[in-house]
Amino acid sequence: MEQLEEQLLSKILTLQKERQAANTDRSQQQHDIEKELNSLQSRVAELEHGAPGYSPPDAFKVTIPVQNNYMYARMKKSLPELYAFTICMWLKSKALAGLGTPFSYSVPSQANEIVLLEWGTNPLELLINDKVAQLPLSLKDKAWHHICVAWTTRDGKWSAYQDGEQRGAGENLASWHAIKPQGVIILGQEQDTLGGRFDATQAFVGELAQFGVWDHMLAPAEILALANCTSRLQGNVIQWDDQAVEVFGGASKGAFTACDEGRKA
């Protein structure tokens, strides 16, 4: 970072000297120098003070503007072996039909190790090791919603929350199965092979934020506090951090404040 700043500052000094040498007969050249100088000075300010829009590492969202098979985000970190989990996130769907796939976790031996998917006219489903539970969540009103899904291998018990309220629960979902480690977490696409072979008809279109994973089932009060923005609890397995999320294919990052934007339609 320091080396980049030094290079930019050196370029600024060079441009300033050129600006001083430019006379009124070379107004276009002087205009071009001024334009590049302003751009470089803005870049130095970003490096010194952080990029405009958001500064806390978790205060961002991922936007996937079009439903296709190449826009997505990927978490740099994977999961360890898990015997229980809670996965929470904010999302705002812009889909005309099914919600698509907000997230998927694939391992070499199982493409559908953990998937949240609503495809076409089918109900929203949580898949674990290719076993399916239907979730009574309603997320297609083009508004922000906070959702959590929690599961434990003991009897395959699961529960689903929307905006802090438990909407569904059950058992016998992949009972006694251990979530396999060292897979790939993708936001916005369903994986048919490890990290790829996406299907545009199963893609999520909209905005995602605050994706987190815990290695246990959170208490209902903890989930309510996350949805109400009275808690800053971060996942103890996966945290939402700007440096930990890569975007691809035209997906982008922007500022997001859950307590302000999360309640807007």
PDB file of C-alpha atoms in Angstrom:
ATOM      1  CA  MET A   1       0.000   0.000   0.000  1.00  0.00           C
ATOM      2  CA  GLU A   2       2.796   2.445   0.935  1.00  0.00           C
ATOM      3  CA  GLN A   3       4.648   1.639  -2.276  1.00  0.00           C
ATOM      4  CA  LEU A   4       1.505   2.315  -4.332  1.00  0.00           C
ATOM      5  CA  GLU A   5       0.977   5.649  -2.565  1.00  0.00           C
ATOM      6  CA  GLU A   6       4.596   6.623  -3.285  1.00  0.00           C
ATOM      7  CA  GLN A   7       4.146   5.777  -6.970  1.00  0.00           C
ATOM      8  CA  LEU A   8       0.944   7.813  -7.167  1.00  0.00           C
ATOM      9  CA  LEU A   9       2.490  10.784  -5.372  1.00  0.00           C
ATOM     10  CA  SER A  10       5.474  10.670  -7.703  1.00  0.00           C
ATOM     11  CA  LYS A  11       3.138  10.743 -10.683  1.00  0.00           C
ATOM     12  CA  ILE A  12       1.264  13.692  -9.152  1.00  0.00           C
ATOM     13  CA  LEU A  13       4.504  15.665  -8.780  1.00  0.00           C
ATOM     14  CA  THR A  14       5.388  14.950 -12.412  1.00  0.00           C
ATOM     15  CA  LEU A  15       1.948  16.089 -13.581  1.00  0.00           C
ATOM     16  CA  GLN A  16       2.157  19.239 -11.482  1.00  0.00           C
ATOM     17  CA  LYS A  17       5.448  20.131 -13.172  1.00  0.00           C
ATOM     18  CA  GLU A  18       3.856  19.495 -16.591  1.00  0.00           C
ATOM     19  CA  ARG A  19       0.902  21.676 -15.621  1.00  0.00           C
ATOM     20  CA  GLN A  20       3.259  24.529 -14.720  1.00  0.00           C
ATOM     21  CA  ALA A  21       5.042  24.119 -18.058  1.00  0.00           C
ATOM     22  CA  ALA A  22       1.825  24.072 -20.087  1.00  0.00           C
ATOM     23  CA  ASN A  23       0.938  27.489 -21.567  1.00  0.00           C
ATOM     24  CA  THR A  24      -2.348  28.952 -22.769  1.00  0.00           C
ATOM     25  CA  ASP A  25      -1.705  27.786 -26.341  1.00  0.00           C
ATOM     26  CA  ARG A  26      -1.896  24.200 -25.176  1.00  0.00           C
ATOM     27  CA  SER A  27      -5.206  24.357 -23.307  1.00  0.00           C
ATOM     28  CA  GLN A  28      -6.321  20.820 -24.259  1.00  0.00           C
ATOM     29  CA  GLN A  29      -3.076  19.341 -22.992  1.00  0.00           C
ATOM     30  CA  GLN A  30      -3.439  21.302 -19.767  1.00  0.00           C
ATOM     31  CA  HIS A  31      -7.053  20.111 -19.423  1.00  0.00           C
ATOM     32  CA  ASP A  32      -5.950  16.474 -19.815  1.00  0.00           C
ATOM     33  CA  ILE A  33      -3.219  16.952 -17.209  1.00  0.00           C
ATOM     34  CA  GLU A  34      -5.717  18.490 -14.786  1.00  0.00           C
ATOM     35  CA  LYS A  35      -8.132  15.587 -15.289  1.00  0.00           C
ATOM     36  CA  GLU A  36      -5.500  12.922 -14.638  1.00  0.00           C
ATOM     37  CA  LEU A  37      -4.128  14.874 -11.678  1.00  0.00           C
ATOM     38  CA  ASN A  38      -7.550  15.067 -10.027  1.00  0.00           C
ATOM     39  CA  SER A  39      -8.088  11.341 -10.581  1.00  0.00           C
ATOM     40  CA  LEU A  40      -4.745  10.455  -8.992  1.00  0.00           C
ATOM     41  CA  GLN A  41      -5.317  12.756  -6.032  1.00  0.00           C
ATOM     42  CA  SER A  42      -8.713  11.122  -5.437  1.00  0.00           C
ATOM     43  CA  ARG A  43      -7.071   7.677  -5.530  1.00  0.00           C
ATOM     44  CA  VAL A  44      -4.477   8.754  -2.945  1.00  0.00           C
ATOM     45  CA  ALA A  45      -7.284  10.048  -0.710  1.00  0.00           C
ATOM     46  CA  GLU A  46      -9.033   6.667  -0.987  1.00  0.00           C
ATOM     47  CA  LEU A  47      -5.864   4.839   0.007  1.00  0.00           C
ATOM     48  CA  GLU A  48      -5.301   7.143   2.969  1.00  0.00           C
ATOM     49  CA  HIS A  49      -8.862   7.302   4.262  1.00  0.00           C
ATOM     50  CA  GLY A  50     -10.600   4.238   2.786  1.00  0.00           C
ATOM     51  CA  ALA A  51     -12.822   4.003  -0.283  1.00  0.00           C
ATOM     52  CA  PRO A  52     -15.926   6.200  -0.202  1.00  0.00           C
ATOM     53  CA  GLY A  53     -19.270   4.506   0.518  1.00  0.00           C
ATOM     54  CA  TYR A  54     -18.345   2.225   3.394  1.00  0.00           C
ATOM     55  CA  SER A  55     -15.466   1.947   5.811  1.00  0.00           C
ATOM     56  CA  PRO A  56     -16.293  -0.773   8.401  1.00  0.00           C
ATOM     57  CA  PRO A  57     -15.281  -4.120   6.872  1.00  0.00           C
ATOM     58  CA  ASP A  58     -18.806  -5.566   7.236  1.00  0.00           C
ATOM     59  CA  ALA A  59     -20.788  -2.506   6.045  1.00  0.00           C
ATOM     60  CA  PHE A  60     -21.229  -3.641   2.454  1.00  0.00           C
ATOM     61  CA  LYS A  61     -23.628  -5.563   0.244  1.00  0.00           C
ATOM     62  CA  VAL A  62     -23.181  -7.644  -2.899  1.00  0.00           C
ATOM     63  CA  THR A  63     -25.405  -6.708  -5.826  1.00  0.00           C
ATOM     64  CA  ILE A  64     -26.267  -9.180  -8.596  1.00  0.00           C
ATOM     65  CA  PRO A  65     -28.297  -7.087 -11.051  1.00  0.00           C
ATOM     66  CA  VAL A  66     -29.140  -9.668 -13.717  1.00  0.00           C
ATOM     67  CA  GLN A  67     -30.141 -13.329 -13.588  1.00  0.00           C
ATOM     68  CA  ASN A  68     -27.472 -15.295 -15.440  1.00  0.00           C
ATOM     69  CA  ASN A  69     -24.905 -18.036 -14.899  1.00  0.00           C
ATOM     70  CA  TYR A  70     -21.789 -15.898 -14.412  1.00  0.00           C
ATOM     71  CA  MET A  71     -22.507 -13.233 -11.764  1.00  0.00           C
ATOM     72  CA  TYR A  72     -21.799 -14.343  -8.200  1.00  0.00           C
ATOM     73  CA  ALA A  73     -19.746 -13.851  -5.065  1.00  0.00           C
ATOM     74  CA  ARG A  74     -17.389 -16.367  -3.511  1.00  0.00           C
ATOM     75  CA  MET A  75     -16.280 -16.614   0.103  1.00  0.00           C
ATOM     76  CA  LYS A  76     -12.513 -17.023   0.360  1.00  0.00           C
ATOM     77  CA  LYS A  77     -12.875 -19.123   3.505  1.00  0.00           C
ATOM     78  CA  SER A  78     -14.384 -22.614   3.627  1.00  0.00           C
ATOM     79  CA  LEU A  79     -16.146 -24.570   6.373  1.00  0.00           C
ATOM     80  CA  PRO A  80     -14.660 -27.035   8.840  1.00  0.00           C
ATOM     81  CA  GLU A  81     -16.465 -30.278   9.612  1.00  0.00           C
ATOM     82  CA  LEU A  82     -19.741 -29.252  11.248  1.00  0.00           C
ATOM     83  CA  TYR A  83     -22.293 -31.126  13.340  1.00  0.00           C
ATOM     84  CA  ALA A  84     -24.575 -28.107  13.608  1.00  0.00           C
ATOM     85  CA  PHE A  85     -24.800 -24.664  12.049  1.00  0.00           C
ATOM     86  CA  THR A  86     -26.714 -21.422  11.809  1.00  0.00           C
ATOM     87  CA  ILE A  87     -26.492 -19.436   8.581  1.00  0.00           C
ATOM     88  CA  CYS A  88     -27.867 -15.879   8.544  1.00  0.00           C
ATOM     89  CA  MET A  89     -27.972 -13.108   5.965  1.00  0.00           C
ATOM     90  CA  TRP A  90     -29.844 -10.069   4.736  1.00  0.00           C
ATOM     91  CA  LEU A  91     -31.289 -10.355   1.247  1.00  0.00           C
ATOM     92  CA  LYS A  92     -33.450  -8.412  -1.165  1.00  0.00           C
ATOM     93  CA  SER A  93     -34.703 -10.401  -4.128  1.00  0.00           C
ATOM     94  CA  LYS A  94     -35.584  -8.817  -7.459  1.00  0.00           C
ATOM     95  CA  ALA A  95     -36.643 -12.080  -9.075  1.00  0.00           C
ATOM     96  CA  LEU A  96     -39.830 -12.262 -11.105  1.00  0.00           C
ATOM     97  CA  ALA A  97     -40.338 -15.969 -10.423  1.00  0.00           C
ATOM     98  CA  GLY A  98     -38.430 -18.154  -7.952  1.00  0.00           C
ATOM     99  CA  LEU A  99     -35.953 -16.623  -5.528  1.00  0.00           C
ATOM    100  CA  GLY A 100     -33.058 -18.546  -7.054  1.00  0.00           C
ATOM    101  CA  THR A 101     -30.064 -19.565  -4.937  1.00  0.00           C
ATOM    102  CA  PRO A 102     -28.913 -17.075  -2.278  1.00  0.00           C
ATOM    103  CA  PHE A 103     -26.100 -19.437  -1.257  1.00  0.00           C
ATOM    104  CA  SER A 104     -24.683 -22.874  -1.929  1.00  0.00           C
ATOM    105  CA  TYR A 105     -21.909 -24.920  -0.332  1.00  0.00           C
ATOM    106  CA  SER A 106     -20.360 -27.687  -2.396  1.00  0.00           C
ATOM    107  CA  VAL A 107     -17.700 -30.273  -1.543  1.00  0.00           C
ATOM    108  CA  PRO A 108     -15.860 -32.617  -3.923  1.00  0.00           C
ATOM    109  CA  SER A 109     -18.111 -35.575  -3.186  1.00  0.00           C
ATOM    110  CA  GLN A 110     -21.413 -33.683  -2.900  1.00  0.00           C
ATOM    111  CA  ALA A 111     -22.486 -30.642  -4.940  1.00  0.00           C
ATOM    112  CA  ASN A 112     -25.497 -30.054  -2.673  1.00  0.00           C
ATOM    113  CA  GLU A 113     -23.865 -30.227   0.751  1.00  0.00           C
ATOM    114  CA  ILE A 114     -25.780 -27.107   1.905  1.00  0.00           C
ATOM    115  CA  VAL A 115     -28.045 -25.137  -0.451  1.00  0.00           C
ATOM    116  CA  LEU A 116     -30.831 -22.586  -0.035  1.00  0.00           C
ATOM    117  CA  LEU A 117     -32.864 -22.682  -3.233  1.00  0.00           C
ATOM    118  CA  GLU A 118     -36.211 -21.621  -4.670  1.00  0.00           C
ATOM    119  CA  TRP A 119     -36.441 -22.698  -8.281  1.00  0.00           C
ATOM    120  CA  GLY A 120     -39.320 -21.772 -10.580  1.00  0.00           C
ATOM    121  CA  THR A 121     -42.666 -22.466  -8.920  1.00  0.00           C
ATOM    122  CA  ASN A 122     -41.177 -24.784  -6.291  1.00  0.00           C
ATOM    123  CA  PRO A 123     -41.219 -23.732  -2.614  1.00  0.00           C
ATOM    124  CA  LEU A 124     -38.092 -22.438  -0.887  1.00  0.00           C
ATOM    125  CA  GLU A 125     -35.937 -25.416   0.097  1.00  0.00           C
ATOM    126  CA  LEU A 126     -32.988 -26.102   2.376  1.00  0.00           C
ATOM    127  CA  LEU A 127     -30.839 -28.951   1.060  1.00  0.00           C
ATOM    128  CA  ILE A 128     -28.312 -30.757   3.224  1.00  0.00           C
ATOM    129  CA  ASN A 129     -26.399 -33.643   1.652  1.00  0.00           C
ATOM    130  CA  ASP A 130     -29.076 -33.641  -1.073  1.00  0.00           C
ATOM    131  CA  LYS A 131     -31.856 -34.147   1.500  1.00  0.00           C
ATOM    132  CA  VAL A 132     -34.637 -31.533   1.364  1.00  0.00           C
ATOM    133  CA  ALA A 133     -36.745 -29.524   3.810  1.00  0.00           C
ATOM    134  CA  GLN A 134     -39.324 -27.023   2.556  1.00  0.00           C
ATOM    135  CA  LEU A 135     -39.194 -23.638   4.289  1.00  0.00           C
ATOM    136  CA  PRO A 136     -42.324 -21.480   4.773  1.00  0.00           C
ATOM    137  CA  LEU A 137     -40.537 -18.200   4.097  1.00  0.00           C
ATOM    138  CA  SER A 138     -41.858 -15.435   1.839  1.00  0.00           C
ATOM    139  CA  LEU A 139     -39.059 -13.348   0.321  1.00  0.00           C
ATOM    140  CA  LYS A 140     -40.260 -12.167  -3.094  1.00  0.00           C
ATOM    141  CA  ASP A 141     -41.780  -8.784  -2.171  1.00  0.00           C
ATOM    142  CA  LYS A 142     -38.619  -6.945  -3.323  1.00  0.00           C
ATOM    143  CA  ALA A 143     -37.949  -5.774   0.242  1.00  0.00           C
ATOM    144  CA  TRP A 144     -34.992  -6.441   2.541  1.00  0.00           C
ATOM    145  CA  HIS A 145     -35.413  -9.446   4.833  1.00  0.00           C
ATOM    146  CA  HIS A 146     -33.172 -10.980   7.469  1.00  0.00           C
ATOM    147  CA  ILE A 147     -33.199 -14.783   7.266  1.00  0.00           C
ATOM    148  CA  CYS A 148     -31.560 -17.550   9.277  1.00  0.00           C
ATOM    149  CA  VAL A 149     -31.544 -21.319   8.880  1.00  0.00           C
ATOM    150  CA  ALA A 150     -30.311 -23.474  11.761  1.00  0.00           C
ATOM    151  CA  TRP A 151     -29.640 -27.223  11.809  1.00  0.00           C
ATOM    152  CA  THR A 152     -28.116 -29.944  13.952  1.00  0.00           C
ATOM    153  CA  THR A 153     -27.111 -33.436  12.916  1.00  0.00           C
ATOM    154  CA  ARG A 154     -28.833 -34.809  16.048  1.00  0.00           C
ATOM    155  CA  ASP A 155     -32.150 -36.092  14.646  1.00  0.00           C
ATOM    156  CA  GLY A 156     -31.706 -33.699  11.731  1.00  0.00           C
ATOM    157  CA  LYS A 157     -33.532 -30.906  13.546  1.00  0.00           C
ATOM    158  CA  TRP A 158     -33.856 -27.614  11.687  1.00  0.00           C
ATOM    159  CA  SER A 159     -35.522 -24.241  12.040  1.00  0.00           C
ATOM    160  CA  ALA A 160     -36.019 -21.255   9.726  1.00  0.00           C
ATOM    161  CA  TYR A 161     -36.398 -17.593  10.670  1.00  0.00           C
ATOM    162  CA  GLN A 162     -37.554 -14.531   8.760  1.00  0.00           C
ATOM    163  CA  ASP A 163     -37.010 -11.045  10.198  1.00  0.00           C
ATOM    164  CA  GLY A 164     -36.293 -12.532  13.614  1.00  0.00           C
ATOM    165  CA  GLU A 165     -39.429 -14.688  13.785  1.00  0.00           C
ATOM    166  CA  GLN A 166     -39.358 -18.474  13.576  1.00  0.00           C
ATOM    167  CA  ARG A 167     -41.495 -19.475  10.608  1.00  0.00           C
ATOM    168  CA  GLY A 168     -40.795 -23.188  10.409  1.00  0.00           C
ATOM    169  CA  ALA A 169     -39.117 -26.139  12.125  1.00  0.00           C
ATOM    170  CA  GLY A 170     -38.770 -29.871  11.635  1.00  0.00           C
ATOM    171  CA  GLU A 171     -36.489 -32.868  11.939  1.00  0.00           C
ATOM    172  CA  ASN A 172     -35.082 -35.843  10.006  1.00  0.00           C
ATOM    173  CA  LEU A 173     -33.143 -33.575   7.635  1.00  0.00           C
ATOM    174  CA  ALA A 174     -29.889 -35.434   6.921  1.00  0.00           C
ATOM    175  CA  SER A 175     -29.910 -36.917  10.421  1.00  0.00           C
ATOM    176  CA  TRP A 176     -26.472 -37.841  11.825  1.00  0.00           C
ATOM    177  CA  HIS A 177     -24.711 -36.440   8.767  1.00  0.00           C
ATOM    178  CA  ALA A 178     -21.579 -34.366   9.364  1.00  0.00           C
ATOM    179  CA  ILE A 179     -21.110 -31.367   7.076  1.00  0.00           C
ATOM    180  CA  LYS A 180     -17.958 -32.065   5.100  1.00  0.00           C
ATOM    181  CA  PRO A 181     -15.068 -29.574   5.237  1.00  0.00           C
ATOM    182  CA  GLN A 182     -12.968 -27.772   2.624  1.00  0.00           C
ATOM    183  CA  GLY A 183     -15.730 -27.002   0.145  1.00  0.00           C
ATOM    184  CA  VAL A 184     -16.702 -23.840  -1.746  1.00  0.00           C
ATOM    185  CA  ILE A 185     -19.264 -21.240  -0.618  1.00  0.00           C
ATOM    186  CA  ILE A 186     -20.947 -19.371  -3.474  1.00  0.00           C
ATOM    187  CA  LEU A 187     -23.456 -16.534  -3.059  1.00  0.00           C
ATOM    188  CA  GLY A 188     -25.979 -16.164  -5.871  1.00  0.00           C
ATOM    189  CA  GLN A 189     -25.506 -19.426  -7.781  1.00  0.00           C
ATOM    190  CA  GLU A 190     -26.232 -23.140  -7.335  1.00  0.00           C
ATOM    191  CA  GLN A 191     -23.211 -25.361  -7.905  1.00  0.00           C
ATOM    192  CA  ASP A 192     -23.540 -28.523  -9.966  1.00  0.00           C
ATOM    193  CA  THR A 193     -19.826 -29.175  -9.587  1.00  0.00           C
ATOM    194  CA  LEU A 194     -17.344 -27.845  -7.051  1.00  0.00           C
ATOM    195  CA  GLY A 195     -17.260 -24.088  -7.554  1.00  0.00           C
ATOM    196  CA  GLY A 196     -19.007 -24.026 -10.916  1.00  0.00           C
ATOM    197  CA  ARG A 197     -21.370 -25.286 -13.632  1.00  0.00           C
ATOM    198  CA  PHE A 198     -24.032 -22.757 -12.752  1.00  0.00           C
ATOM    199  CA  ASP A 199     -27.576 -22.734 -14.182  1.00  0.00           C
ATOM    200  CA  ALA A 200     -29.035 -19.305 -14.986  1.00  0.00           C
ATOM    201  CA  THR A 201     -32.559 -20.492 -14.103  1.00  0.00           C
ATOM    202  CA  GLN A 202     -31.378 -21.182 -10.521  1.00  0.00           C
ATOM    203  CA  ALA A 203     -29.465 -17.924 -10.077  1.00  0.00           C
ATOM    204  CA  PHE A 204     -30.310 -15.279  -7.483  1.00  0.00           C
ATOM    205  CA  VAL A 205     -30.874 -11.704  -8.649  1.00  0.00           C
ATOM    206  CA  GLY A 206     -30.902  -8.903  -6.095  1.00  0.00           C
ATOM    207  CA  GLU A 207     -28.747  -7.896  -3.144  1.00  0.00           C
ATOM    208  CA  LEU A 208     -27.102  -9.820  -0.294  1.00  0.00           C
ATOM    209  CA  ALA A 209     -25.375  -8.728   2.903  1.00  0.00           C
ATOM    210  CA  GLN A 210     -24.178  -9.850   6.341  1.00  0.00           C
ATOM    211  CA  PHE A 211     -23.728 -13.539   5.429  1.00  0.00           C
ATOM    212  CA  GLY A 212     -22.460 -15.372   8.505  1.00  0.00           C
ATOM    213  CA  VAL A 213     -22.024 -18.970   9.672  1.00  0.00           C
ATOM    214  CA  TRP A 214     -21.924 -20.315  13.248  1.00  0.00           C
ATOM    215  CA  ASP A 215     -21.004 -23.847  14.322  1.00  0.00           C
ATOM    216  CA  HIS A 216     -24.101 -24.214  16.517  1.00  0.00           C
ATOM    217  CA  MET A 217     -27.793 -23.380  16.512  1.00  0.00           C
ATOM    218  CA  LEU A 218     -28.231 -19.779  17.642  1.00  0.00           C
ATOM    219  CA  ALA A 219     -30.870 -19.113  20.286  1.00  0.00           C
ATOM    220  CA  PRO A 220     -34.083 -17.447  19.044  1.00  0.00           C
ATOM    221  CA  ALA A 221     -33.242 -14.341  21.093  1.00  0.00           C
ATOM    222  CA  GLU A 222     -29.851 -14.047  19.355  1.00  0.00           C
ATOM    223  CA  ILE A 223     -31.481 -14.288  15.932  1.00  0.00           C
ATOM    224  CA  LEU A 224     -34.093 -11.690  16.868  1.00  0.00           C
ATOM    225  CA  ALA A 225     -31.353  -9.323  18.020  1.00  0.00           C
ATOM    226  CA  LEU A 226     -29.542  -9.727  14.684  1.00  0.00           C
ATOM    227  CA  ALA A 227     -32.730  -9.007  12.733  1.00  0.00           C
ATOM    228  CA  ASN A 228     -33.520  -5.977  14.906  1.00  0.00           C
ATOM    229  CA  CYS A 229     -29.956  -4.661  14.600  1.00  0.00           C
ATOM    230  CA  THR A 230     -29.503  -4.641  18.374  1.00  0.00           C
ATOM    231  CA  SER A 231     -26.619  -7.129  18.083  1.00  0.00           C
ATOM    232  CA  ARG A 232     -23.342  -7.064  16.158  1.00  0.00           C
ATOM    233  CA  LEU A 233     -22.787 -10.796  16.614  1.00  0.00           C
ATOM    234  CA  GLN A 234     -20.497 -12.173  13.894  1.00  0.00           C
ATOM    235  CA  GLY A 235     -20.345 -15.781  12.762  1.00  0.00           C
ATOM    236  CA  ASN A 236     -17.658 -17.751  14.576  1.00  0.00           C
ATOM    237  CA  VAL A 237     -16.975 -19.792  11.409  1.00  0.00           C
ATOM    238  CA  ILE A 238     -17.624 -17.344   8.559  1.00  0.00           C
ATOM    239  CA  GLN A 239     -17.702 -13.578   9.068  1.00  0.00           C
ATOM    240  CA  TRP A 240     -18.943 -10.948   6.621  1.00  0.00           C
ATOM    241  CA  ASP A 241     -15.797  -9.017   5.750  1.00  0.00           C
ATOM    242  CA  ASP A 242     -14.916  -7.056   2.635  1.00  0.00           C
ATOM    243  CA  GLN A 243     -11.553  -8.807   2.311  1.00  0.00           C
ATOM    244  CA  ALA A 244     -13.171 -12.244   2.581  1.00  0.00           C
ATOM    245  CA  VAL A 245     -15.641 -11.871  -0.313  1.00  0.00           C
ATOM    246  CA  GLU A 246     -14.746 -11.915  -4.013  1.00  0.00           C
ATOM    247  CA  VAL A 247     -17.207 -10.824  -6.714  1.00  0.00           C
ATOM    248  CA  PHE A 248     -17.240 -12.106 -10.299  1.00  0.00           C
ATOM    249  CA  GLY A 249     -18.881 -11.543 -13.662  1.00  0.00           C
ATOM    250  CA  GLY A 250     -20.271  -8.068 -13.003  1.00  0.00           C
ATOM    251  CA  ALA A 251     -21.520  -8.578  -9.456  1.00  0.00           C
ATOM    252  CA  SER A 252     -20.480  -5.583  -7.361  1.00  0.00           C
ATOM    253  CA  LYS A 253     -20.032  -4.305  -3.812  1.00  0.00           C
ATOM    254  CA  GLY A 254     -21.637  -1.209  -2.345  1.00  0.00           C
ATOM    255  CA  ALA A 255     -22.398   0.415   0.981  1.00  0.00           C
ATOM    256  CA  PHE A 256     -24.940  -1.283   3.275  1.00  0.00           C
ATOM    257  CA  THR A 257     -26.106  -0.394   6.755  1.00  0.00           C
ATOM    258  CA  ALA A 258     -28.530  -3.035   7.964  1.00  0.00           C
ATOM    259  CA  CYS A 259     -30.307  -0.865  10.494  1.00  0.00           C
ATOM    260  CA  ASP A 260     -31.016   1.840   7.905  1.00  0.00           C
ATOM    261  CA  GLU A 261     -31.242   0.119   4.568  1.00  0.00           C
ATOM    262  CA  GLY A 262     -32.409  -3.273   5.786  1.00  0.00           C
ATOM    263  CA  ARG A 263     -35.807  -1.900   6.697  1.00  0.00           C
ATOM    264  CA  LYS A 264     -36.377  -0.126   3.379  1.00  0.00           C
ATOM    265  CA  ALA A 265     -38.393  -1.691   0.588  1.00  0.00           C
TER     266      ALA A 265
END
